[in-house]
Coordinates of C-alpha atoms and ligand atoms in Angstrom, one line a residue:
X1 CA -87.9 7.6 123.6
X2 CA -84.8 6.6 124.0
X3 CA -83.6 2.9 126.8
X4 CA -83.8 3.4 130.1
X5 CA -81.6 2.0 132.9
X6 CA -82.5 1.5 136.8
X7 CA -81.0 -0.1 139.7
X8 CA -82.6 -1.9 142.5
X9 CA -79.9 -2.8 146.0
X10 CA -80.0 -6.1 147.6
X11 CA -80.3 -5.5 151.3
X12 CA -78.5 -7.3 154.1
X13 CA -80.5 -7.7 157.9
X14 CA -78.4 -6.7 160.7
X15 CA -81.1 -7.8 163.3
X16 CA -84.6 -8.7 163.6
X17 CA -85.7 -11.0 160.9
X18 CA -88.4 -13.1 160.7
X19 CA -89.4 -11.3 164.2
X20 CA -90.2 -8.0 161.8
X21 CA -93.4 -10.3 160.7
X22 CA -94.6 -9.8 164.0
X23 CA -94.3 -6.1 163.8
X24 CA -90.8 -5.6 165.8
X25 CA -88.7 -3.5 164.7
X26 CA -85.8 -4.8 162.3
X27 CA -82.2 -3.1 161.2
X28 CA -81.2 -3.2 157.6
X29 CA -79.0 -2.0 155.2
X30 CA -78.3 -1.9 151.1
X31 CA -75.5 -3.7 149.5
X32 CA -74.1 -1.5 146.7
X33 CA -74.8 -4.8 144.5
X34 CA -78.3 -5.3 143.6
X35 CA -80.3 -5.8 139.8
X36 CA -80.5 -4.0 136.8
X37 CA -83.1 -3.2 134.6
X38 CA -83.0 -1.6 131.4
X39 CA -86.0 -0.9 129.5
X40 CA -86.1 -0.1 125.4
X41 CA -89.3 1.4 123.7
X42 CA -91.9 -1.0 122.6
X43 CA -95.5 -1.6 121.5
X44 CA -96.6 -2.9 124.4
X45 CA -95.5 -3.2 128.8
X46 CA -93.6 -6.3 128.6
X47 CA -91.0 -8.3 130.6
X48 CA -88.6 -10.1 128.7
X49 CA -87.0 -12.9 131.0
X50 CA -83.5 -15.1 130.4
X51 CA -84.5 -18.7 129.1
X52 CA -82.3 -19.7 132.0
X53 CA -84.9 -19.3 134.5
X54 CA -87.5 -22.5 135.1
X55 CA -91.3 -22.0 133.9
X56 CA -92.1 -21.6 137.6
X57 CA -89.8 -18.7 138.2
X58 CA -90.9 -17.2 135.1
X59 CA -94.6 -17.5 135.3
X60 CA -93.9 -16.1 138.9
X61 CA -91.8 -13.1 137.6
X62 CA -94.6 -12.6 134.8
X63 CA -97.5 -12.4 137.1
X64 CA -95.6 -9.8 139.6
X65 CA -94.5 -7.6 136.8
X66 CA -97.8 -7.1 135.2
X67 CA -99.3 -6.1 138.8
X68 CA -96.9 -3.6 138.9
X69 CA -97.3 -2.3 135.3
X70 CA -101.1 -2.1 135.7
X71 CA -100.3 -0.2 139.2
X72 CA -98.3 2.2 136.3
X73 CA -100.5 2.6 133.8
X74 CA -98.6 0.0 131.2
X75 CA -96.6 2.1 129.9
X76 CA -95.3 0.7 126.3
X77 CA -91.6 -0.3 127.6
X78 CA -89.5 -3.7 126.6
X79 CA -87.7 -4.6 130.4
X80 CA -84.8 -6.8 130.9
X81 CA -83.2 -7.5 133.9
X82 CA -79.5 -8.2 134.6
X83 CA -79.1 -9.2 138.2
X84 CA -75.5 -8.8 140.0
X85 CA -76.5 -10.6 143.2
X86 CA -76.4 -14.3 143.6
X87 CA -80.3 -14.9 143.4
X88 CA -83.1 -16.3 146.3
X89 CA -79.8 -16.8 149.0
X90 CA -81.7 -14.2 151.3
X91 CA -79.7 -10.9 150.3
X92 CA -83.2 -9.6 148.9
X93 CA -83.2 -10.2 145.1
X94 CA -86.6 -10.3 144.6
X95 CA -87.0 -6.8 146.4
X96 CA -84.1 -6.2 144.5
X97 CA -85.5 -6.4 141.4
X98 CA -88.7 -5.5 142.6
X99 CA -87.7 -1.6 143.0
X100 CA -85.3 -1.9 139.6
X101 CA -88.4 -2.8 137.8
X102 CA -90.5 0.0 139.6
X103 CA -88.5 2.4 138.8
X104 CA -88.2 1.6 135.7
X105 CA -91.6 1.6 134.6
X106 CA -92.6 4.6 136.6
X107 CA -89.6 6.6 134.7
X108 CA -91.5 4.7 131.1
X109 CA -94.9 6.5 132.1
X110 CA -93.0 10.1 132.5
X111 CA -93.3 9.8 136.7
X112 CA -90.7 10.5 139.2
X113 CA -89.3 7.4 140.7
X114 CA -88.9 9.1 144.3
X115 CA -87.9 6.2 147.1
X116 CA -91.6 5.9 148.3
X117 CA -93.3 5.8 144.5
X118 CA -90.6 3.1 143.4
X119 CA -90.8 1.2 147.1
X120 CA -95.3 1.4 146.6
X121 CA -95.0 -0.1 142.8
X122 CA -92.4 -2.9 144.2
X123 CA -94.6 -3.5 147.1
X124 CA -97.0 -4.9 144.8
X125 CA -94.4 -7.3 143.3
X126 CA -93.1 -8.1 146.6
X127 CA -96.8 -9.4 147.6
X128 CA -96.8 -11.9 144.6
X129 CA -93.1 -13.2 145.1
X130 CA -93.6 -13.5 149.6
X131 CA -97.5 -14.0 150.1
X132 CA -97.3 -11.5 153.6
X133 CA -93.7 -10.3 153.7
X134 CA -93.2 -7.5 156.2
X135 CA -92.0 -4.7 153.4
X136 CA -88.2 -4.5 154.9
X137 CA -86.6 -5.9 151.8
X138 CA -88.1 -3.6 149.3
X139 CA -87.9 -0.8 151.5
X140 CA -84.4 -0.8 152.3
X141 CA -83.9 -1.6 148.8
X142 CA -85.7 1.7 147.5
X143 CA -84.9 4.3 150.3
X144 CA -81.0 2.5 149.7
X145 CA -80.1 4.0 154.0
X146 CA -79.6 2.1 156.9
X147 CA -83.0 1.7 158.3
X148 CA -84.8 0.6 161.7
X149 CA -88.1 -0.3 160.2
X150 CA -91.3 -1.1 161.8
X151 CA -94.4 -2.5 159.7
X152 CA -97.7 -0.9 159.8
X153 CA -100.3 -2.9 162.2
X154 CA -102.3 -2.9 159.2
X155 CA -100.6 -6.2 157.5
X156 CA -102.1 -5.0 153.9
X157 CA -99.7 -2.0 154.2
X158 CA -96.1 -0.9 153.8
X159 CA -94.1 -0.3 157.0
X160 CA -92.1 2.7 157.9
X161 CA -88.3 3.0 158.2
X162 CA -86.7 5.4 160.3
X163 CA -82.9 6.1 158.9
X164 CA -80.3 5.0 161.1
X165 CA -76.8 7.3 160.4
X166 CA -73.9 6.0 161.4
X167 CA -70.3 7.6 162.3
X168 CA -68.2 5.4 162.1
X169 CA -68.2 3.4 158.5
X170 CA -70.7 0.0 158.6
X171 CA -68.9 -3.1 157.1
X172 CA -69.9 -6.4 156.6
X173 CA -69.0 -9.7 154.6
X174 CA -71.6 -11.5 153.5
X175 CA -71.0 -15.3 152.7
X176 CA -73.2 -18.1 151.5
X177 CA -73.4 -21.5 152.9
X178 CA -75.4 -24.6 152.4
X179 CA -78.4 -25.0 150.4
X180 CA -81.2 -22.4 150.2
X181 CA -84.3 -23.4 151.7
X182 CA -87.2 -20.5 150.4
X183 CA -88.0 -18.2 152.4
X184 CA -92.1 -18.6 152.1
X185 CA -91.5 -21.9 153.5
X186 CA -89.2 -20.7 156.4
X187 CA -92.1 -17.8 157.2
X188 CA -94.7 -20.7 156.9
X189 CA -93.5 -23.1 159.2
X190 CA -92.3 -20.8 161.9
X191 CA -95.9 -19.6 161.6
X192 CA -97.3 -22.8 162.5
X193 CA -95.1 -23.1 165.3
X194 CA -95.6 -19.7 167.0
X195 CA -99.1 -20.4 166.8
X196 CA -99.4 -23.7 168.5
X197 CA -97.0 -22.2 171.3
X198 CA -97.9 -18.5 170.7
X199 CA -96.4 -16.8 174.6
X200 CA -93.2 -18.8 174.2
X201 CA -92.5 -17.5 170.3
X202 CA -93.9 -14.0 171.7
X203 CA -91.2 -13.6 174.2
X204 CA -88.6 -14.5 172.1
X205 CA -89.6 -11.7 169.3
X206 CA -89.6 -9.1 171.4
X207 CA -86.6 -9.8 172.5
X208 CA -85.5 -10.0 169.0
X209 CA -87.2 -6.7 168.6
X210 CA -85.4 -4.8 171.4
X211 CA -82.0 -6.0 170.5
X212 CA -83.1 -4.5 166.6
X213 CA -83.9 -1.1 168.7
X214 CA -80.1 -1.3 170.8
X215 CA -78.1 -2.4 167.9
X216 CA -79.7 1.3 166.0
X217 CA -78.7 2.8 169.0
X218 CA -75.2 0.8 168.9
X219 CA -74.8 2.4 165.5
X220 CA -75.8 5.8 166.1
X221 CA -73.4 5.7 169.1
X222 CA -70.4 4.7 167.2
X223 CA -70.0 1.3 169.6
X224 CA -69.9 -0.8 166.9
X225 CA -69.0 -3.8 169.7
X226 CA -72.2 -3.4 170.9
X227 CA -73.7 -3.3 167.7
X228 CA -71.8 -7.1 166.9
X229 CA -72.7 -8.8 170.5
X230 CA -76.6 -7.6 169.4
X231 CA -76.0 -10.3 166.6
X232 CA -73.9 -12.7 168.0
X233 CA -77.5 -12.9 170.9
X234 CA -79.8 -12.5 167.5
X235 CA -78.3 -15.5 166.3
X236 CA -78.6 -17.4 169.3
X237 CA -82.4 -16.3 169.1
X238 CA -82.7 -17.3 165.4
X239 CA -81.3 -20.7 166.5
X240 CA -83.3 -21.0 169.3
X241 CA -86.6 -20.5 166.8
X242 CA -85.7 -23.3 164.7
X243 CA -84.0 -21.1 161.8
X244 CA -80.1 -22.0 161.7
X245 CA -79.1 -25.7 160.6
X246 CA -75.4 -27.0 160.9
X247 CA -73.8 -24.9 157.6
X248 CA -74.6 -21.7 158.7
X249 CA -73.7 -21.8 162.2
X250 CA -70.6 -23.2 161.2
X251 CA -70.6 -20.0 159.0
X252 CA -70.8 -17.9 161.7
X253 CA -68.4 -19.8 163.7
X254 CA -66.0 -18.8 160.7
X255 CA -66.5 -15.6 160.5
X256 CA -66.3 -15.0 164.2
X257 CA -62.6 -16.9 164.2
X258 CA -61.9 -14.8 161.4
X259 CA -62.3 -11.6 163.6
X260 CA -66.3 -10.7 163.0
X261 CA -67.7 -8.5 165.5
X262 CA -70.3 -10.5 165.4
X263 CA -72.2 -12.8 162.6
X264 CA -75.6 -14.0 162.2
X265 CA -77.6 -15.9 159.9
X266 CA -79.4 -12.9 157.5
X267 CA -82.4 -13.2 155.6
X268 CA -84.9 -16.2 156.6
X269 CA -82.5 -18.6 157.7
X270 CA -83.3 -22.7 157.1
X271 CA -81.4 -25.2 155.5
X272 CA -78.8 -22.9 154.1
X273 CA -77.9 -19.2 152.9
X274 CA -76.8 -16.0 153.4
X275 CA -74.3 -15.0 156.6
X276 CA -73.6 -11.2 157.7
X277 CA -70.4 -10.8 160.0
X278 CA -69.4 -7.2 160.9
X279 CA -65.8 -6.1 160.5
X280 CA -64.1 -3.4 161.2
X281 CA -61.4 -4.5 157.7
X282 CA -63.5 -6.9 155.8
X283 CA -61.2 -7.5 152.8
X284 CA -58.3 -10.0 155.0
X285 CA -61.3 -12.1 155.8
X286 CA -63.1 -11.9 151.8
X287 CA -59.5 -12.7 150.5
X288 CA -59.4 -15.8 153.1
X289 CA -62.5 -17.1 152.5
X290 CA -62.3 -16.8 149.3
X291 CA -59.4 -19.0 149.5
X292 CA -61.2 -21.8 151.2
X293 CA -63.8 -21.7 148.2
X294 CA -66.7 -19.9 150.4
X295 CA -68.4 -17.7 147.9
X296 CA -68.7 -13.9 150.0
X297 CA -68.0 -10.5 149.3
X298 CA -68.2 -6.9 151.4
X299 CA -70.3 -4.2 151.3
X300 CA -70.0 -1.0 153.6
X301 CA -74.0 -0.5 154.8
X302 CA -73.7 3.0 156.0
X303 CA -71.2 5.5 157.7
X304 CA -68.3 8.1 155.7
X305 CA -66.6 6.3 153.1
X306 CA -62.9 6.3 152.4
X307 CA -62.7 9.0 149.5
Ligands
MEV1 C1 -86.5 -11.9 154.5 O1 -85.5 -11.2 154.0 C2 -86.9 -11.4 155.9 C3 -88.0 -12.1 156.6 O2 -88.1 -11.4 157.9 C4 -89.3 -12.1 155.9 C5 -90.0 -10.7 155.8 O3 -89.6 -9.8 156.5 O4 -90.9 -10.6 155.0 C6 -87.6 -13.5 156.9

């Protein structure tokens, strides 16, 4: 048998995170940078991690592969990882490598690695890495479209996406800001929140929820306007629910002077993180940032690209 190589996108949420918990609808996309795994025969299933991780991450990344290898059947496959996106800033690493990983092993034990078999073997990662995620990350990651998704009402389960296509071409930059804060914590304490004042947090994810539903719409209309004020109110919602903190709204702020359509906070928010603005030419605004020492790049999400 000879190695094997796989890749797992990041993901980047145009609207409805955190609300998608809840079981509103949420639209994301893949980034075209993402993990990489590459497995080489061996005795027996193992993951062999980079000493620079700490003994919690690794102990963390140990216990979620060998779910997913027993989900597999073990098959006798070395895997190494070689991630390309900056890790836990919200862009979806962990589903990331979730799905490269899946892949990977199902490939290992001689099965096909359609979108739905690699996205049920990283759903079993994704459970150790999140506690109750909604499924969004590692299903964007593995079905690699533009997705409204939905999860099921049964939280044990994965969630449906529906694809989203897009006629005009989908850009965004993504730019990082502040200091991470992770993203069980952020889903934990909003938790505690919407349950003390449950009507009030309510309201505010459906709204969440509908403007997910009109920004699909946005896109499948072309009007990518539309599509940015969706954001540009998302964020106000995210702020509202206690999720933004001073660097990334001043990240937005940025990205808005710097001609966004509009720009959100993506991922789970907190103390710092990930940013999406949507551009119509992303690349003036990377090279300026860029300049100012704000680590970003772009990604087109969906739509005809340039040949
Ligand atoms: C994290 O990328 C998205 C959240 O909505 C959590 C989840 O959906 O599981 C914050």
């Amino acid at each position: 048998q000879s190695s094997l190589s796989t890749f797992g996108a990041g993901k980047v949420i145009l609207l409805g995170e955190h609300s998608v918990v809840y079981g509103h609808p949420a639209l994301a996309g893949p980034l075209s940078q993402g993990v990489k795994a590459r497995g080489v025969p061996s005795k027996k299933c193992q993951l062999s991690l980079p000493s620079t991780l700490s003994r919690g991450q690794r102990a963390l990344l140990t216990l979620a592969f060998a779910r997913a290898a027993k989900l597999v059947g073990e098959p006798p496959v070395k895997v190494s990882l070689d991630p390309e996106l900056p890790l836990s800033v919200g862009l979806g690493s962990s589903a990331a490598l979730s799905v490269a990983c899946a892949r990977l092993l199902l490939l290992a034990a001689g099965k096909e690695a359609t979108p739905r078999e690699a996205a049920r073997v990283a759903w079993e990662m994704e459970q150790e890495f999140h506690g109750t995620p909604s499924g969004v990350d590692h299903t964007t990651s593995a079905e690699e479209r533009l997705l409204l998704y939905r999860r099921t009402p049964n939280a044990a389960a994965v969630g449906r996406g529906r694809t989203v296509e897009s006629p005009r071409p989908l850009k965004v930059v993504v730019a990082l800001a502040g200091e991470r804060s992770p993203t069980k914590k952020t889903v934990a304490a909003l938790r505690e929140r919407q349950a003390r004042w449950p009507e009030r947090y309510r309201r505010l994810f459906t709204e969440m929820g509908r403007l997910a539903s009109e920004g699909a719409k946005a896109v499948e209309a072309g009007d990518l306007e539309a599509l940015g004020d969706a954001m540009n109110v998302n964020q106000g919602l995210l702020a509202a629910l206690g999720l933004s903190s001073p660097p990334l709204e001043e990240m937005v702020y940025r990205l808005r002077g710097l001609g966004a359509l509009g720009a959100k906070l993506t991922g789970a928010g907190g103390d710092g993180g990930a940013v999406v603005g949507l551009f119509l030419e992303p690349e003036a605004a990377v090279v300026q940032l860029t300049r100012l020492g704000v680590r970003c790049f772009s990604s087109q999400l969906a739509g005809p690209r340039a040949p």
